[in-house]
Amino acid sequence: MTAPITVDESTFESEVLNAEKPVLVDFWAPWCGPCRLVSPVVEAIGQSHPGKLATAKVNTDENQQLAMRYSIFSIPTL
């Protein structure tokens, strides 16, 4: 079982864009109720595809520039 990795502005390129396998990225925030509902689903997707798919989480409150770069205007966004 692999938990989603936490990525930020400094690690997004290496962990997501340059990853060897596809990465499902969950843009979320701690105050977001729907984000709390989506989180276990993202974890389950990663666990059901070990070695084929990675999952990552980006806290949009802490990484606003990264969210803006990818036009994340509402959360959760996958």
mmCIF file of N, CA and C in Angstrom:
data_model
loop_
_atom_site.group_PDB
_atom_site.id
_atom_site.type_symbol
_atom_site.label_atom_id
_atom_site.label_comp_id
_atom_site.label_asym_id
_atom_site.label_seq_id
_atom_site.Cartn_x
_atom_site.Cartn_y
_atom_site.Cartn_z
ATOM 1 N N MET A 1 0.840 -1.179 0.000
ATOM 2 C CA MET A 1 0.000 0.000 0.000
ATOM 3 C C MET A 1 0.884 1.241 0.000
ATOM 4 N N THR A 2 0.553 2.134 -0.906
ATOM 5 C CA THR A 2 1.312 3.362 -1.007
ATOM 6 C C THR A 2 0.393 4.548 -0.778
ATOM 7 N N ALA A 3 0.716 5.341 0.207
ATOM 8 C CA ALA A 3 -0.069 6.545 0.498
ATOM 9 C C ALA A 3 0.302 7.632 -0.503
ATOM 10 N N PRO A 4 -0.614 8.565 -0.753
ATOM 11 C CA PRO A 4 -0.276 9.682 -1.635
ATOM 12 C C PRO A 4 0.912 10.468 -1.085
ATOM 13 N N ILE A 5 1.774 10.904 -1.984
ATOM 14 C CA ILE A 5 2.894 11.738 -1.570
ATOM 15 C C ILE A 5 2.423 13.186 -1.505
ATOM 16 N N THR A 6 3.006 13.944 -0.637
ATOM 17 C CA THR A 6 2.707 15.370 -0.538
ATOM 18 C C THR A 6 3.716 16.115 -1.391
ATOM 19 N N VAL A 7 3.215 16.895 -2.336
ATOM 20 C CA VAL A 7 4.113 17.671 -3.189
ATOM 21 C C VAL A 7 3.810 19.155 -3.022
ATOM 22 N N ASP A 8 4.820 19.962 -3.318
ATOM 23 C CA ASP A 8 4.676 21.408 -3.240
ATOM 24 C C ASP A 8 5.377 22.032 -4.436
ATOM 25 N N GLU A 9 5.492 23.325 -4.409
ATOM 26 C CA GLU A 9 6.104 24.057 -5.519
ATOM 27 C C GLU A 9 7.503 23.522 -5.849
ATOM 28 N N SER A 10 8.266 23.185 -4.831
ATOM 29 C CA SER A 10 9.651 22.759 -5.051
ATOM 30 C C SER A 10 9.783 21.314 -5.516
ATOM 31 N N THR A 11 8.777 20.481 -5.288
ATOM 32 C CA THR A 11 8.888 19.062 -5.646
ATOM 33 C C THR A 11 7.937 18.631 -6.757
ATOM 34 N N PHE A 12 7.037 19.517 -7.196
ATOM 35 C CA PHE A 12 6.026 19.139 -8.182
ATOM 36 C C PHE A 12 6.659 18.635 -9.478
ATOM 37 N N GLU A 13 7.637 19.338 -9.975
ATOM 38 C CA GLU A 13 8.252 18.944 -11.245
ATOM 39 C C GLU A 13 8.891 17.565 -11.152
ATOM 40 N N SER A 14 9.689 17.333 -10.132
ATOM 41 C CA SER A 14 10.381 16.046 -10.026
ATOM 42 C C SER A 14 9.443 14.900 -9.682
ATOM 43 N N GLU A 15 8.469 15.140 -8.809
ATOM 44 C CA GLU A 15 7.591 14.061 -8.343
ATOM 45 C C GLU A 15 6.412 13.789 -9.273
ATOM 46 N N VAL A 16 5.980 14.805 -10.024
ATOM 47 C CA VAL A 16 4.796 14.643 -10.872
ATOM 48 C C VAL A 16 5.160 14.716 -12.353
ATOM 49 N N LEU A 17 5.702 15.828 -12.779
ATOM 50 C CA LEU A 17 5.960 16.020 -14.203
ATOM 51 C C LEU A 17 7.028 15.088 -14.747
ATOM 52 N N ASN A 18 8.031 14.772 -13.953
ATOM 53 C CA ASN A 18 9.116 13.897 -14.404
ATOM 54 C C ASN A 18 8.998 12.477 -13.871
ATOM 55 N N ALA A 19 7.855 12.111 -13.346
ATOM 56 C CA ALA A 19 7.663 10.766 -12.796
ATOM 57 C C ALA A 19 7.675 9.724 -13.914
ATOM 58 N N GLU A 20 8.145 8.538 -13.575
ATOM 59 C CA GLU A 20 8.199 7.456 -14.555
ATOM 60 C C GLU A 20 6.828 6.866 -14.840
ATOM 61 N N LYS A 21 5.920 6.950 -13.883
ATOM 62 C CA LYS A 21 4.570 6.424 -14.087
ATOM 63 C C LYS A 21 3.564 7.562 -13.929
ATOM 64 N N PRO A 22 2.340 7.364 -14.395
ATOM 65 C CA PRO A 22 1.324 8.418 -14.246
ATOM 66 C C PRO A 22 1.086 8.766 -12.780
ATOM 67 N N VAL A 23 0.759 10.025 -12.533
ATOM 68 C CA VAL A 23 0.496 10.501 -11.176
ATOM 69 C C VAL A 23 -0.871 11.186 -11.153
ATOM 70 N N LEU A 24 -1.749 10.700 -10.290
ATOM 71 C CA LEU A 24 -3.041 11.333 -10.051
ATOM 72 C C LEU A 24 -2.837 12.356 -8.942
ATOM 73 N N VAL A 25 -3.038 13.633 -9.262
ATOM 74 C CA VAL A 25 -2.780 14.709 -8.306
ATOM 75 C C VAL A 25 -4.101 15.238 -7.757
ATOM 76 N N ASP A 26 -4.189 15.294 -6.444
ATOM 77 C CA ASP A 26 -5.355 15.812 -5.737
ATOM 78 C C ASP A 26 -5.008 17.195 -5.191
ATOM 79 N N PHE A 27 -5.608 18.235 -5.782
ATOM 80 C CA PHE A 27 -5.459 19.588 -5.259
ATOM 81 C C PHE A 27 -6.549 19.773 -4.212
ATOM 82 N N TRP A 28 -6.164 20.124 -2.983
ATOM 83 C CA TRP A 28 -7.088 20.144 -1.848
ATOM 84 C C TRP A 28 -6.710 21.260 -0.879
ATOM 85 N N ALA A 29 -7.533 21.428 0.155
ATOM 86 C CA ALA A 29 -7.239 22.345 1.263
ATOM 87 C C ALA A 29 -7.847 21.764 2.536
ATOM 88 N N PRO A 30 -7.241 22.028 3.690
ATOM 89 C CA PRO A 30 -7.715 21.447 4.948
ATOM 90 C C PRO A 30 -9.146 21.831 5.324
ATOM 91 N N TRP A 31 -9.605 23.007 4.934
ATOM 92 C CA TRP A 31 -10.936 23.490 5.303
ATOM 93 C C TRP A 31 -12.028 22.982 4.367
ATOM 94 N N CYS A 32 -11.657 22.284 3.300
ATOM 95 C CA CYS A 32 -12.586 21.876 2.238
ATOM 96 C C CYS A 32 -13.283 20.558 2.581
ATOM 97 N N GLY A 33 -14.575 20.619 2.871
ATOM 98 C CA GLY A 33 -15.343 19.416 3.198
ATOM 99 C C GLY A 33 -15.351 18.387 2.081
ATOM 100 N N PRO A 34 -15.657 18.770 0.833
ATOM 101 C CA PRO A 34 -15.630 17.794 -0.257
ATOM 102 C C PRO A 34 -14.247 17.161 -0.456
ATOM 103 N N CYS A 35 -13.189 17.901 -0.134
ATOM 104 C CA CYS A 35 -11.835 17.343 -0.246
ATOM 105 C C CYS A 35 -11.666 16.158 0.701
ATOM 106 N N ARG A 36 -12.255 16.255 1.883
ATOM 107 C CA ARG A 36 -12.166 15.155 2.854
ATOM 108 C C ARG A 36 -12.913 13.926 2.356
ATOM 109 N N LEU A 37 -13.940 14.124 1.536
ATOM 110 C CA LEU A 37 -14.669 12.996 0.962
ATOM 111 C C LEU A 37 -13.891 12.341 -0.174
ATOM 112 N N VAL A 38 -13.181 13.137 -0.948
ATOM 113 C CA VAL A 38 -12.435 12.630 -2.097
ATOM 114 C C VAL A 38 -11.143 11.936 -1.676
ATOM 115 N N SER A 39 -10.530 12.384 -0.607
ATOM 116 C CA SER A 39 -9.226 11.876 -0.183
ATOM 117 C C SER A 39 -9.154 10.351 -0.062
ATOM 118 N N PRO A 40 -10.110 9.685 0.605
ATOM 119 C CA PRO A 40 -10.026 8.225 0.695
ATOM 120 C C PRO A 40 -10.170 7.538 -0.661
ATOM 121 N N VAL A 41 -10.897 8.158 -1.572
ATOM 122 C CA VAL A 41 -11.048 7.592 -2.915
ATOM 123 C C VAL A 41 -9.718 7.659 -3.653
ATOM 124 N N VAL A 42 -9.027 8.786 -3.536
ATOM 125 C CA VAL A 42 -7.711 8.931 -4.164
ATOM 126 C C VAL A 42 -6.748 7.891 -3.593
ATOM 127 N N GLU A 43 -6.759 7.716 -2.286
ATOM 128 C CA GLU A 43 -5.900 6.708 -1.662
ATOM 129 C C GLU A 43 -6.238 5.316 -2.171
ATOM 130 N N ALA A 44 -7.515 5.000 -2.289
ATOM 131 C CA ALA A 44 -7.937 3.679 -2.762
ATOM 132 C C ALA A 44 -7.510 3.445 -4.206
ATOM 133 N N ILE A 45 -7.593 4.472 -5.028
ATOM 134 C CA ILE A 45 -7.158 4.337 -6.423
ATOM 135 C C ILE A 45 -5.674 4.001 -6.472
ATOM 136 N N GLY A 46 -4.880 4.711 -5.695
ATOM 137 C CA GLY A 46 -3.447 4.425 -5.660
ATOM 138 C C GLY A 46 -3.146 3.028 -5.158
ATOM 139 N N GLN A 47 -3.878 2.585 -4.151
ATOM 140 C CA GLN A 47 -3.649 1.257 -3.585
ATOM 141 C C GLN A 47 -4.107 0.154 -4.527
ATOM 142 N N SER A 48 -5.092 0.432 -5.361
ATOM 143 C CA SER A 48 -5.593 -0.603 -6.266
ATOM 144 C C SER A 48 -4.770 -0.713 -7.548
ATOM 145 N N HIS A 49 -3.819 0.176 -7.740
ATOM 146 C CA HIS A 49 -2.954 0.147 -8.922
ATOM 147 C C HIS A 49 -1.478 0.256 -8.530
ATOM 148 N N PRO A 50 -1.010 -0.591 -7.625
ATOM 149 C CA PRO A 50 0.386 -0.467 -7.178
ATOM 150 C C PRO A 50 1.367 -0.690 -8.332
ATOM 151 N N GLY A 51 2.352 0.161 -8.395
ATOM 152 C CA GLY A 51 3.369 0.036 -9.429
ATOM 153 C C GLY A 51 2.962 0.604 -10.775
ATOM 154 N N LYS A 52 1.687 0.903 -10.957
ATOM 155 C CA LYS A 52 1.211 1.427 -12.235
ATOM 156 C C LYS A 52 0.814 2.895 -12.166
ATOM 157 N N LEU A 53 0.478 3.352 -10.967
ATOM 158 C CA LEU A 53 -0.033 4.703 -10.782
ATOM 159 C C LEU A 53 0.405 5.220 -9.421
ATOM 160 N N ALA A 54 0.837 6.456 -9.392
ATOM 161 C CA ALA A 54 1.160 7.103 -8.119
ATOM 162 C C ALA A 54 0.089 8.146 -7.827
ATOM 163 N N THR A 55 -0.063 8.480 -6.570
ATOM 164 C CA THR A 55 -0.993 9.539 -6.183
ATOM 165 C C THR A 55 -0.230 10.603 -5.405
ATOM 166 N N ALA A 56 -0.675 11.839 -5.574
ATOM 167 C CA ALA A 56 -0.018 12.964 -4.910
ATOM 168 C C ALA A 56 -1.073 13.956 -4.453
ATOM 169 N N LYS A 57 -0.731 14.724 -3.420
ATOM 170 C CA LYS A 57 -1.634 15.738 -2.880
ATOM 171 C C LYS A 57 -0.914 17.084 -2.855
ATOM 172 N N VAL A 58 -1.641 18.124 -3.271
ATOM 173 C CA VAL A 58 -1.124 19.487 -3.229
ATOM 174 C C VAL A 58 -2.081 20.322 -2.395
ATOM 175 N N ASN A 59 -1.597 20.850 -1.289
ATOM 176 C CA ASN A 59 -2.387 21.740 -0.445
ATOM 177 C C ASN A 59 -2.406 23.111 -1.121
ATOM 178 N N THR A 60 -3.574 23.506 -1.624
ATOM 179 C CA THR A 60 -3.658 24.759 -2.373
ATOM 180 C C THR A 60 -3.504 25.994 -1.490
ATOM 181 N N ASP A 61 -3.785 25.872 -0.200
ATOM 182 C CA ASP A 61 -3.560 27.004 0.706
ATOM 183 C C ASP A 61 -2.077 27.312 0.826
ATOM 184 N N GLU A 62 -1.260 26.284 0.821
ATOM 185 C CA GLU A 62 0.188 26.443 0.978
ATOM 186 C C GLU A 62 0.916 26.605 -0.350
ATOM 187 N N ASN A 63 0.236 26.297 -1.449
ATOM 188 C CA ASN A 63 0.866 26.321 -2.775
ATOM 189 C C ASN A 63 -0.023 27.047 -3.775
ATOM 190 N N GLN A 64 -0.346 28.287 -3.466
ATOM 191 C CA GLN A 64 -1.269 29.050 -4.305
ATOM 192 C C GLN A 64 -0.715 29.314 -5.702
ATOM 193 N N GLN A 65 0.572 29.564 -5.818
ATOM 194 C CA GLN A 65 1.162 29.808 -7.137
ATOM 195 C C GLN A 65 1.080 28.564 -8.014
ATOM 196 N N LEU A 66 1.296 27.414 -7.420
ATOM 197 C CA LEU A 66 1.209 26.157 -8.163
ATOM 198 C C LEU A 66 -0.222 25.924 -8.637
ATOM 199 N N ALA A 67 -1.185 26.164 -7.773
ATOM 200 C CA ALA A 67 -2.594 26.012 -8.155
ATOM 201 C C ALA A 67 -2.951 26.980 -9.281
ATOM 202 N N MET A 68 -2.472 28.194 -9.202
ATOM 203 C CA MET A 68 -2.750 29.174 -10.253
ATOM 204 C C MET A 68 -2.118 28.756 -11.575
ATOM 205 N N ARG A 69 -0.910 28.216 -11.522
ATOM 206 C CA ARG A 69 -0.216 27.793 -12.737
ATOM 207 C C ARG A 69 -1.029 26.751 -13.504
ATOM 208 N N TYR A 70 -1.740 25.896 -12.785
ATOM 209 C CA TYR A 70 -2.525 24.839 -13.425
ATOM 210 C C TYR A 70 -4.021 25.158 -13.442
ATOM 211 N N SER A 71 -4.345 26.435 -13.270
ATOM 212 C CA SER A 71 -5.732 26.926 -13.364
ATOM 213 C C SER A 71 -6.686 26.174 -12.449
ATOM 214 N N ILE A 72 -6.250 25.951 -11.216
ATOM 215 C CA ILE A 72 -7.101 25.315 -10.217
ATOM 216 C C ILE A 72 -7.900 26.426 -9.538
ATOM 217 N N PHE A 73 -9.175 26.522 -9.885
ATOM 218 C CA PHE A 73 -10.025 27.584 -9.351
ATOM 219 C C PHE A 73 -11.013 27.078 -8.315
ATOM 220 N N SER A 74 -11.197 25.774 -8.251
ATOM 221 C CA SER A 74 -12.069 25.193 -7.230
ATOM 222 C C SER A 74 -11.465 23.863 -6.803
ATOM 223 N N ILE A 75 -11.788 23.467 -5.600
ATOM 224 C CA ILE A 75 -11.267 22.217 -5.071
ATOM 225 C C ILE A 75 -12.402 21.404 -4.471
ATOM 226 N N PRO A 76 -12.263 20.104 -4.450
ATOM 227 C CA PRO A 76 -11.121 19.331 -4.922
ATOM 228 C C PRO A 76 -11.051 19.293 -6.451
ATOM 229 N N THR A 77 -9.852 19.230 -6.949
ATOM 230 C CA THR A 77 -9.595 19.036 -8.374
ATOM 231 C C THR A 77 -8.574 17.924 -8.507
ATOM 232 N N LEU A 78 -8.850 16.992 -9.399
ATOM 233 C CA LEU A 78 -7.922 15.880 -9.659
ATOM 234 C C LEU A 78 -7.312 16.071 -11.028
#
